[in-house]
């Protein structure tokens, strides 16, 4: 702080900018979360902390609500939670399960809803697809129709970061909405702003995301939208908990505030990043993500043709996430081995997740990454595979 007092904020950010540019090469960090953070977002966080009930911070929250609602394509306000995304997954379960929740699982992150239900003592069943497959609307309809009234909540993931599968949320939501009094909660943690999320049009009751995936912010914030129906449900559920009580979020966001002290610095960064996202345009941003995914898949075909070895994309065509690709490896090569070889060239990718750790690796092509940066990574991969 003494340094800031002497040289001023502009001086400090000029110095740190130069230091960062000299030392940290950008465009080389391809984890499927956290993702690479554009440096100007750290600059936004240099703004001095102010009280979260102050006119200053209230104004920031009110201002960013406009773009945040556009991000989710909703007329509802966007809750800002100082937690990782899992906090809002827990909120979905504890606020919206009255009778019993049906958790659609197709990988590790979607399974987490079920784990949370068990940990918080909510009645829950699983509807599982094999890892690599999507959750399908017909299967869901059969399940809900088999015992009408059994479930009052369905949870599902949009982009399953452990398998690279993109679930057909529009169709799944249409099925859920055929059944009265069943709500749908959607994890869009690794898809929001990289894939289209039409909250109101698709009839989604709860949609949540984290700051550190396609939004390209530092970790520490979760964003969520709750429908009026969802809030009505929450008002009927007694043990909603305290920190993640959605009615408290609603009451506070009406005043452009949060229930407790938020990570104010991250809100400053969010304000800046939403401006960047809207300047690019949401549709253009989704197209850029699709192009990166398509290029990655085409490259996998090239590698297997060139080497004669069975490299393949785990997710089937038509159900591929634009944000993360999981690449299955031929025998004799492990996920951690690929990660280490890529690392020796100064690049970062991820090994497979959970049970796929050894047999696959993952490329997170989301956030601010460009096709050119992706090409540079693929060239390194060509060299090391
Ligand atoms: C990363 C991720 C999560 C967990 O997010 P945290 O911020 O680590 O709590 C949940 N779901 C999906 C799809 C994810 O990619």
Tab-separated table of C-alpha atoms and ligand atoms in Angstrom:
chain	number	residue	atom	x	y	z
A	1	UNK	CA	0.000	0.000	0.000
A	2	UNK	CA	2.900	2.337	0.755
A	3	UNK	CA	4.150	1.744	-2.770
A	4	UNK	CA	0.723	2.603	-4.179
A	5	UNK	CA	0.671	5.772	-2.116
A	6	UNK	CA	3.978	6.828	-3.586
A	7	UNK	CA	3.519	6.022	-7.255
A	8	UNK	CA	-0.260	5.862	-7.596
A	9	UNK	CA	-2.410	3.065	-8.987
A	10	UNK	CA	-1.504	3.776	-12.592
A	11	UNK	CA	2.165	3.606	-11.793
A	12	UNK	CA	1.756	0.325	-9.944
A	13	UNK	CA	-0.242	-1.322	-12.697
A	14	UNK	CA	2.265	-0.147	-15.309
A	15	UNK	CA	5.065	-1.778	-13.329
A	16	UNK	CA	3.175	-5.009	-12.663
A	17	UNK	CA	1.974	-5.121	-16.283
A	18	UNK	CA	5.528	-4.981	-17.509
A	19	UNK	CA	6.653	-7.549	-14.955
A	20	UNK	CA	3.872	-9.909	-15.980
A	21	UNK	CA	4.524	-9.481	-19.674
A	22	UNK	CA	8.214	-10.172	-19.169
A	23	UNK	CA	7.772	-13.194	-16.974
A	24	UNK	CA	4.492	-14.878	-17.769
A	25	UNK	CA	3.879	-15.893	-21.356
A	26	UNK	CA	0.166	-15.800	-22.112
A	27	UNK	CA	-1.770	-18.277	-24.190
A	28	UNK	CA	-0.165	-21.396	-22.757
A	29	UNK	CA	-2.469	-22.352	-19.921
A	30	UNK	CA	-5.129	-24.794	-21.130
A	31	UNK	CA	-6.535	-26.303	-17.947
A	32	UNK	CA	-10.292	-26.876	-18.039
A	33	UNK	CA	-10.479	-24.650	-14.978
A	34	UNK	CA	-9.148	-22.545	-13.522
A	35	UNK	CA	-8.446	-20.916	-16.872
A	36	UNK	CA	-6.050	-18.189	-17.971
A	37	UNK	CA	-7.003	-14.798	-16.571
A	38	UNK	CA	-6.434	-11.718	-18.750
A	39	UNK	CA	-4.046	-9.421	-16.947
A	40	UNK	CA	-6.299	-6.370	-16.951
A	41	UNK	CA	-8.660	-8.226	-14.610
A	42	UNK	CA	-5.938	-8.237	-11.963
A	43	UNK	CA	-5.573	-4.535	-12.608
A	44	UNK	CA	-9.296	-4.080	-11.954
A	45	UNK	CA	-8.719	-5.822	-8.612
A	46	UNK	CA	-6.130	-3.224	-7.604
A	47	UNK	CA	-9.001	-0.837	-6.893
A	48	UNK	CA	-9.164	-0.176	-3.141
A	49	UNK	CA	-11.674	-2.260	-1.190
A	50	UNK	CA	-14.892	-0.494	-0.200
A	51	UNK	CA	-17.723	-1.577	2.086
A	52	UNK	CA	-20.217	-3.893	0.460
A	53	UNK	CA	-23.155	-1.761	1.603
A	54	UNK	CA	-21.473	1.414	0.350
A	55	UNK	CA	-22.898	3.443	-2.504
A	56	UNK	CA	-19.749	2.648	-4.489
A	57	UNK	CA	-20.003	-1.145	-4.399
A	58	UNK	CA	-23.795	-1.135	-4.644
A	59	UNK	CA	-23.424	0.855	-7.855
A	60	UNK	CA	-20.939	-1.658	-9.259
A	61	UNK	CA	-23.290	-4.567	-8.469
A	62	UNK	CA	-26.312	-2.766	-9.924
A	63	UNK	CA	-24.316	-1.947	-13.063
A	64	UNK	CA	-22.983	-5.439	-13.651
A	65	UNK	CA	-26.441	-6.972	-13.141
A	66	UNK	CA	-27.434	-5.779	-16.599
A	67	UNK	CA	-24.678	-7.680	-18.396
A	68	UNK	CA	-24.808	-10.633	-15.984
A	69	UNK	CA	-28.504	-11.168	-16.764
A	70	UNK	CA	-27.696	-11.037	-20.488
A	71	UNK	CA	-25.074	-13.703	-19.925
A	72	UNK	CA	-27.753	-16.103	-18.627
A	73	UNK	CA	-30.389	-14.737	-21.051
A	74	UNK	CA	-32.786	-14.047	-18.224
A	75	UNK	CA	-34.938	-11.242	-16.866
A	76	UNK	CA	-34.184	-12.445	-13.351
A	77	UNK	CA	-31.364	-10.963	-11.229
A	78	UNK	CA	-28.061	-12.817	-10.921
A	79	UNK	CA	-26.989	-13.945	-7.453
A	80	UNK	CA	-23.322	-13.372	-6.640
A	81	UNK	CA	-21.921	-15.916	-4.208
A	82	UNK	CA	-18.480	-15.754	-2.677
A	83	UNK	CA	-17.785	-19.457	-2.954
A	84	UNK	CA	-16.653	-21.812	-5.627
A	85	UNK	CA	-19.369	-23.149	-7.937
A	86	UNK	CA	-19.955	-26.146	-5.686
A	87	UNK	CA	-21.487	-23.786	-3.118
A	88	UNK	CA	-24.301	-22.965	-5.519
A	89	UNK	CA	-24.651	-26.675	-6.418
A	90	UNK	CA	-25.259	-27.253	-2.726
A	91	UNK	CA	-27.764	-24.360	-2.712
A	92	UNK	CA	-29.685	-26.057	-5.544
A	93	UNK	CA	-30.019	-29.258	-3.531
A	94	UNK	CA	-30.753	-27.774	-0.104
A	95	UNK	CA	-33.195	-25.072	-1.299
A	96	UNK	CA	-35.097	-26.917	-4.000
A	97	UNK	CA	-35.485	-30.530	-2.820
A	98	UNK	CA	-38.694	-30.942	-0.884
A	99	UNK	CA	-39.614	-34.521	-1.735
A	100	UNK	CA	-36.840	-36.176	-3.720
A	101	UNK	CA	-34.246	-35.140	-6.292
A	102	UNK	CA	-33.334	-37.067	-9.442
A	103	UNK	CA	-29.666	-36.441	-10.229
A	104	UNK	CA	-28.711	-36.959	-13.886
A	105	UNK	CA	-25.116	-38.071	-13.966
A	106	UNK	CA	-22.748	-38.568	-16.919
A	107	UNK	CA	-19.424	-37.955	-15.219
A	108	UNK	CA	-17.797	-36.714	-12.085
A	109	UNK	CA	-19.196	-33.187	-11.786
A	110	UNK	CA	-22.817	-34.103	-12.465
A	111	UNK	CA	-22.489	-36.934	-9.931
A	112	UNK	CA	-21.543	-34.294	-7.364
A	113	UNK	CA	-25.190	-33.187	-7.068
A	114	UNK	CA	-26.003	-36.691	-5.814
A	115	UNK	CA	-23.040	-36.644	-3.415
A	116	UNK	CA	-24.273	-33.321	-2.028
A	117	UNK	CA	-27.808	-34.685	-1.602
A	118	UNK	CA	-26.391	-37.610	0.370
A	119	UNK	CA	-24.160	-35.382	2.480
A	120	UNK	CA	-27.034	-33.035	3.318
A	121	UNK	CA	-29.553	-35.796	3.987
A	122	UNK	CA	-31.861	-35.166	1.015
A	123	UNK	CA	-33.764	-38.021	-0.598
A	124	UNK	CA	-32.109	-38.634	-3.958
A	125	UNK	CA	-31.883	-41.079	-6.862
A	126	UNK	CA	-29.348	-41.301	-9.673
A	127	UNK	CA	-30.001	-41.545	-13.395
A	128	UNK	CA	-26.630	-42.465	-14.812
A	129	UNK	CA	-25.269	-42.421	-18.346
A	130	UNK	CA	-21.932	-44.087	-19.119
A	131	UNK	CA	-18.936	-41.755	-18.942
A	132	UNK	CA	-18.647	-40.268	-22.428
A	133	UNK	CA	-22.383	-40.450	-23.148
A	134	UNK	CA	-24.922	-37.648	-22.668
A	135	UNK	CA	-28.078	-37.822	-20.558
A	136	UNK	CA	-30.945	-38.318	-22.999
A	137	UNK	CA	-34.445	-36.785	-22.886
A	138	UNK	CA	-36.275	-40.062	-23.698
A	139	UNK	CA	-34.612	-41.844	-20.777
A	140	UNK	CA	-35.542	-38.969	-18.487
A	141	UNK	CA	-39.177	-38.972	-19.654
A	142	UNK	CA	-39.464	-42.717	-18.964
A	143	UNK	CA	-37.969	-42.257	-15.542
A	144	UNK	CA	-40.254	-39.384	-14.545
A	145	UNK	CA	-43.367	-41.004	-16.040
A	146	UNK	CA	-42.702	-44.312	-14.261
A	147	UNK	CA	-43.564	-42.784	-10.898
A	148	UNK	CA	-45.222	-39.380	-11.288
A	149	UNK	CA	-44.951	-37.241	-8.169
A	150	UNK	CA	-41.870	-39.076	-6.845
A	151	UNK	CA	-39.453	-36.261	-7.767
A	152	UNK	CA	-39.736	-32.513	-7.400
A	153	UNK	CA	-36.245	-31.608	-8.643
A	154	UNK	CA	-33.989	-32.764	-11.489
A	155	UNK	CA	-30.301	-31.801	-11.563
A	156	UNK	CA	-28.133	-31.938	-14.674
A	157	UNK	CA	-24.801	-30.659	-15.965
A	158	UNK	CA	-24.498	-28.729	-19.242
A	159	UNK	CA	-20.798	-29.214	-20.077
A	160	UNK	CA	-19.447	-32.244	-18.154
A	161	UNK	CA	-15.810	-31.241	-17.654
A	162	UNK	CA	-14.694	-34.784	-16.786
A	163	UNK	CA	-15.829	-36.247	-20.137
A	164	UNK	CA	-16.181	-33.276	-22.515
A	165	UNK	CA	-19.870	-34.085	-23.092
A	166	UNK	CA	-22.400	-31.310	-23.732
A	167	UNK	CA	-25.876	-32.330	-22.548
A	168	UNK	CA	-28.968	-31.323	-24.572
A	169	UNK	CA	-30.317	-28.984	-21.899
A	170	UNK	CA	-33.114	-27.493	-24.016
A	171	UNK	CA	-34.611	-30.955	-24.661
A	172	UNK	CA	-34.058	-32.201	-21.111
A	173	UNK	CA	-35.740	-29.079	-19.711
A	174	UNK	CA	-38.687	-29.531	-22.087
A	175	UNK	CA	-39.196	-33.029	-20.658
A	176	UNK	CA	-38.967	-31.831	-17.052
A	177	UNK	CA	-41.505	-29.105	-17.826
A	178	UNK	CA	-43.997	-31.736	-19.025
A	179	UNK	CA	-44.294	-32.756	-15.383
A	180	UNK	CA	-46.015	-30.503	-12.898
A	181	UNK	CA	-44.117	-29.297	-9.859
A	182	UNK	CA	-40.748	-30.674	-11.012
A	183	UNK	CA	-37.961	-28.084	-11.141
A	184	UNK	CA	-34.719	-28.296	-13.127
A	185	UNK	CA	-31.330	-27.094	-11.828
A	186	UNK	CA	-28.464	-26.845	-14.309
A	187	UNK	CA	-24.702	-26.703	-13.734
A	188	UNK	CA	-23.297	-24.421	-16.464
A	189	UNK	CA	-19.945	-24.048	-14.701
A	190	UNK	CA	-17.792	-24.867	-17.733
A	191	UNK	CA	-20.220	-23.645	-20.401
A	192	UNK	CA	-21.570	-20.203	-19.456
A	193	UNK	CA	-20.324	-17.668	-22.027
A	194	UNK	CA	-18.739	-20.438	-24.144
A	195	UNK	CA	-21.962	-22.260	-25.052
A	196	UNK	CA	-25.485	-20.850	-25.399
A	197	UNK	CA	-27.447	-20.858	-22.145
A	198	UNK	CA	-31.039	-19.622	-22.613
A	199	UNK	CA	-32.346	-19.659	-19.059
A	200	UNK	CA	-35.806	-18.138	-19.577
A	201	UNK	CA	-36.515	-19.527	-23.042
A	202	UNK	CA	-35.651	-23.083	-22.008
A	203	UNK	CA	-37.596	-22.809	-18.737
A	204	UNK	CA	-34.688	-23.448	-16.372
A	205	UNK	CA	-35.379	-22.953	-12.648
A	206	UNK	CA	-31.856	-22.699	-11.323
A	207	UNK	CA	-28.679	-22.123	-13.303
A	208	UNK	CA	-25.258	-21.814	-11.705
A	209	UNK	CA	-21.707	-21.121	-12.851
A	210	UNK	CA	-18.269	-20.394	-11.419
A	211	UNK	CA	-15.936	-17.524	-12.201
A	212	UNK	CA	-12.871	-19.578	-13.155
A	213	UNK	CA	-13.959	-21.468	-16.281
A	214	UNK	CA	-15.210	-19.931	-19.558
A	215	UNK	CA	-15.682	-16.585	-17.804
A	216	UNK	CA	-11.866	-16.450	-17.380
A	217	UNK	CA	-11.946	-14.764	-13.986
A	218	UNK	CA	-9.886	-15.797	-10.984
A	219	UNK	CA	-11.550	-18.492	-8.820
A	220	UNK	CA	-13.732	-17.471	-5.888
A	221	UNK	CA	-17.120	-16.383	-7.217
A	222	UNK	CA	-20.213	-18.316	-8.191
A	223	UNK	CA	-23.070	-16.822	-10.214
A	224	UNK	CA	-26.618	-18.162	-10.213
A	225	UNK	CA	-30.139	-17.423	-11.390
A	226	UNK	CA	-33.303	-18.681	-9.684
A	227	UNK	CA	-36.761	-18.624	-11.260
A	228	UNK	CA	-39.796	-17.339	-9.327
A	229	UNK	CA	-40.923	-20.959	-9.108
A	230	UNK	CA	-37.610	-21.903	-7.549
A	231	UNK	CA	-37.942	-19.212	-4.891
A	232	UNK	CA	-41.491	-20.350	-4.099
A	233	UNK	CA	-40.150	-23.860	-3.610
A	234	UNK	CA	-37.334	-22.569	-1.389
A	235	UNK	CA	-39.880	-20.795	0.800
A	236	UNK	CA	-41.519	-24.188	1.465
A	237	UNK	CA	-38.271	-25.916	2.413
A	238	UNK	CA	-37.414	-25.503	6.066
A	239	UNK	CA	-33.786	-26.501	6.512
A	240	UNK	CA	-32.283	-24.513	3.644
A	241	UNK	CA	-29.164	-23.781	5.649
A	242	UNK	CA	-27.776	-20.316	6.309
A	243	UNK	CA	-24.946	-19.254	3.983
A	244	UNK	CA	-26.618	-20.599	0.838
A	245	UNK	CA	-30.203	-19.580	1.585
A	246	UNK	CA	-31.514	-18.442	-1.803
A	247	UNK	CA	-34.211	-16.268	-0.224
A	248	UNK	CA	-31.454	-14.238	1.438
A	249	UNK	CA	-29.695	-13.822	-1.926
A	250	UNK	CA	-32.962	-12.666	-3.503
A	251	UNK	CA	-33.746	-10.201	-0.739
A	252	UNK	CA	-30.275	-8.667	-0.931
A	253	UNK	CA	-29.891	-8.526	-4.706
A	254	UNK	CA	-33.085	-6.445	-4.814
A	255	UNK	CA	-30.896	-3.793	-3.136
A	256	UNK	CA	-27.892	-4.697	-5.350
A	257	UNK	CA	-26.217	-6.342	-2.380
A	258	UNK	CA	-25.190	-9.775	-1.142
A	259	UNK	CA	-26.198	-11.512	2.126
A	260	UNK	CA	-22.662	-11.391	3.573
A	261	UNK	CA	-19.345	-9.726	2.768
A	262	UNK	CA	-18.549	-10.663	-0.835
A	263	UNK	CA	-15.124	-10.871	-2.484
A	264	UNK	CA	-15.415	-7.215	-3.480
A	265	UNK	CA	-12.197	-7.276	-5.523
A	266	UNK	CA	-13.559	-10.112	-7.648
A	267	UNK	CA	-16.717	-8.096	-8.264
A	268	UNK	CA	-14.540	-5.324	-9.706
A	269	UNK	CA	-12.916	-7.904	-11.988
A	270	UNK	CA	-16.322	-9.315	-12.960
A	271	UNK	CA	-17.536	-5.850	-13.904
A	272	UNK	CA	-14.528	-5.411	-16.201
A	273	UNK	CA	-14.796	-8.906	-17.712
A	274	UNK	CA	-18.504	-8.580	-18.482
A	275	UNK	CA	-17.692	-5.443	-20.453
A	276	UNK	CA	-15.128	-7.421	-22.470
A	277	UNK	CA	-17.545	-10.309	-23.065
A	278	UNK	CA	-20.333	-8.019	-24.246
A	279	UNK	CA	-17.904	-6.125	-26.492
A	280	UNK	CA	-16.962	-9.412	-28.183
A	281	UNK	CA	-20.652	-10.344	-28.314
A	282	UNK	CA	-22.084	-13.481	-26.688
A	283	UNK	CA	-22.840	-15.149	-30.020
A	284	UNK	CA	-19.366	-14.403	-31.415
A	285	UNK	CA	-17.880	-15.764	-28.199
A	286	UNK	CA	-19.837	-19.018	-28.524
A	287	UNK	CA	-18.778	-19.353	-32.176
A	288	UNK	CA	-15.116	-18.842	-31.213
A	289	UNK	CA	-15.449	-21.625	-28.625
A	290	UNK	CA	-17.098	-23.957	-31.161
A	291	UNK	CA	-14.292	-23.312	-33.625
A	292	UNK	CA	-11.688	-24.194	-31.013
A	293	UNK	CA	-13.523	-27.438	-30.188
A	294	UNK	CA	-13.897	-28.352	-33.867
A	295	UNK	CA	-10.220	-27.657	-34.536
A	296	UNK	CA	-9.239	-29.835	-31.564
A	297	UNK	CA	-11.400	-32.726	-32.785
A	298	UNK	CA	-10.048	-32.413	-36.349
A	299	UNK	CA	-6.536	-32.463	-34.938
A	300	UNK	CA	-7.265	-35.694	-33.020
A	301	UNK	CA	-8.307	-37.333	-36.316
A	302	UNK	CA	-5.107	-36.059	-37.955
A	303	UNK	CA	-2.930	-37.484	-35.189
A	304	UNK	CA	-4.520	-40.904	-35.259
A	305	UNK	CA	-4.266	-41.010	-39.081
A	306	UNK	CA	-0.621	-39.938	-39.017
A	307	UNK	CA	0.501	-42.257	-36.194
A	308	UNK	CA	-1.850	-45.123	-36.977
A	309	UNK	CA	-2.716	-45.180	-33.278
A	310	UNK	CA	-6.217	-44.948	-31.790
A	311	UNK	CA	-6.370	-41.426	-30.412
A	312	UNK	CA	-10.034	-40.440	-30.129
A	313	UNK	CA	-12.370	-37.805	-28.718
A	314	UNK	CA	-14.413	-39.368	-25.907
A	315	UNK	CA	-17.677	-37.448	-26.466
A	316	UNK	CA	-19.780	-38.537	-29.450
A	317	UNK	CA	-20.370	-36.116	-32.314
A	318	UNK	CA	-23.342	-33.851	-31.654
A	319	UNK	CA	-22.691	-33.901	-27.905
A	320	UNK	CA	-19.277	-32.261	-27.696
A	321	UNK	CA	-18.578	-29.398	-25.337
A	322	UNK	CA	-17.232	-26.287	-27.058
A	323	UNK	CA	-15.145	-25.604	-23.938
A	324	UNK	CA	-13.315	-28.819	-23.044
A	325	UNK	CA	-12.194	-31.841	-25.055
A	326	UNK	CA	-11.266	-35.195	-23.503
A	327	UNK	CA	-8.866	-37.174	-25.688
A	328	UNK	CA	-8.528	-40.919	-25.143
A	329	UNK	CA	-4.955	-42.189	-25.461
A	330	UNK	CA	-3.628	-45.354	-27.110
A	331	UNK	CA	-2.134	-48.041	-24.845
A	332	UNK	CA	1.333	-47.228	-23.577
A	333	UNK	CA	0.751	-43.504	-23.094
A	334	UNK	CA	-0.801	-42.064	-19.914
A	335	UNK	CA	-2.562	-38.794	-19.160
A	336	UNK	CA	0.042	-37.644	-16.607
A	337	UNK	CA	2.816	-38.518	-19.105
A	338	UNK	CA	1.278	-36.255	-21.770
A	339	UNK	CA	0.833	-33.471	-19.197
A	340	UNK	CA	4.513	-33.729	-18.193
A	341	UNK	CA	5.788	-33.681	-21.785
A	342	UNK	CA	3.648	-30.652	-22.634
A	343	UNK	CA	4.801	-28.952	-19.422
A	344	UNK	CA	8.440	-29.254	-20.504
A	345	UNK	CA	7.521	-26.925	-23.399
A	346	UNK	CA	5.975	-24.398	-21.030
A	347	UNK	CA	2.371	-25.384	-21.759
A	348	UNK	CA	-0.319	-26.681	-19.417
A	349	UNK	CA	-3.032	-29.229	-20.188
A	350	UNK	CA	-4.826	-31.561	-17.752
A	351	UNK	CA	-4.716	-35.300	-17.237
A	352	UNK	CA	-8.001	-37.171	-17.370
A	353	UNK	CA	-10.385	-36.641	-14.465
A	354	UNK	CA	-10.995	-39.312	-11.842
A	355	UNK	CA	-11.268	-42.763	-13.356
A	356	UNK	CA	-10.086	-41.398	-16.744
A	357	UNK	CA	-6.848	-39.982	-15.315
A	358	UNK	CA	-4.500	-42.547	-16.863
A	359	UNK	CA	-6.335	-43.236	-20.106
A	360	UNK	CA	-6.938	-39.670	-21.304
A	361	UNK	CA	-5.922	-36.029	-21.187
A	362	UNK	CA	-8.017	-32.867	-21.368
A	363	UNK	CA	-7.652	-29.566	-23.198
A	364	UNK	CA	-9.591	-26.628	-21.804
A	365	UNK	CA	-10.121	-24.339	-24.803
A	366	UNK	CA	-12.224	-21.688	-23.169
A	367	UNK	CA	-12.230	-18.164	-21.864
A	368	UNK	CA	-10.069	-15.749	-23.818
A	369	UNK	CA	-8.064	-18.338	-25.788
A	370	UNK	CA	-7.828	-17.822	-29.542
A	371	UNK	CA	-7.543	-20.310	-32.399
A	372	UNK	CA	-3.937	-19.161	-32.905
A	373	UNK	CA	-3.031	-19.964	-29.314
A	374	UNK	CA	-4.711	-23.345	-29.700
A	375	UNK	CA	-2.731	-24.030	-32.897
A	376	UNK	CA	0.483	-23.329	-31.006
A	377	UNK	CA	-0.518	-25.870	-28.344
A	378	UNK	CA	-1.462	-28.481	-30.957
A	379	UNK	CA	1.935	-27.989	-32.624
A	380	UNK	CA	3.618	-28.762	-29.283
A	381	UNK	CA	1.389	-31.826	-28.881
A	382	UNK	CA	2.355	-32.975	-32.387
A	383	UNK	CA	5.945	-32.839	-31.268
A	384	UNK	CA	5.528	-34.719	-27.977
A	385	UNK	CA	3.059	-37.443	-28.940
B	1	LIG	C1	-15.218	-27.002	-12.154
B	1	LIG	C2	-16.586	-27.551	-12.174
B	1	LIG	C3	-17.368	-27.663	-11.007
B	1	LIG	C4	-16.840	-27.357	-9.651
B	1	LIG	O1	-16.567	-26.016	-9.537
B	1	LIG	P1	-15.807	-25.433	-8.248
B	1	LIG	O2	-15.728	-23.988	-8.606
B	1	LIG	O3	-14.482	-26.112	-8.171
B	1	LIG	O4	-16.649	-25.685	-7.067
B	1	LIG	C5	-18.645	-28.129	-11.132
B	1	LIG	N1	-19.158	-28.482	-12.309
B	1	LIG	C6	-18.448	-28.399	-13.447
B	1	LIG	C7	-19.068	-28.801	-14.740
B	1	LIG	C8	-17.138	-27.932	-13.407
B	1	LIG	O5	-16.424	-27.852	-14.548
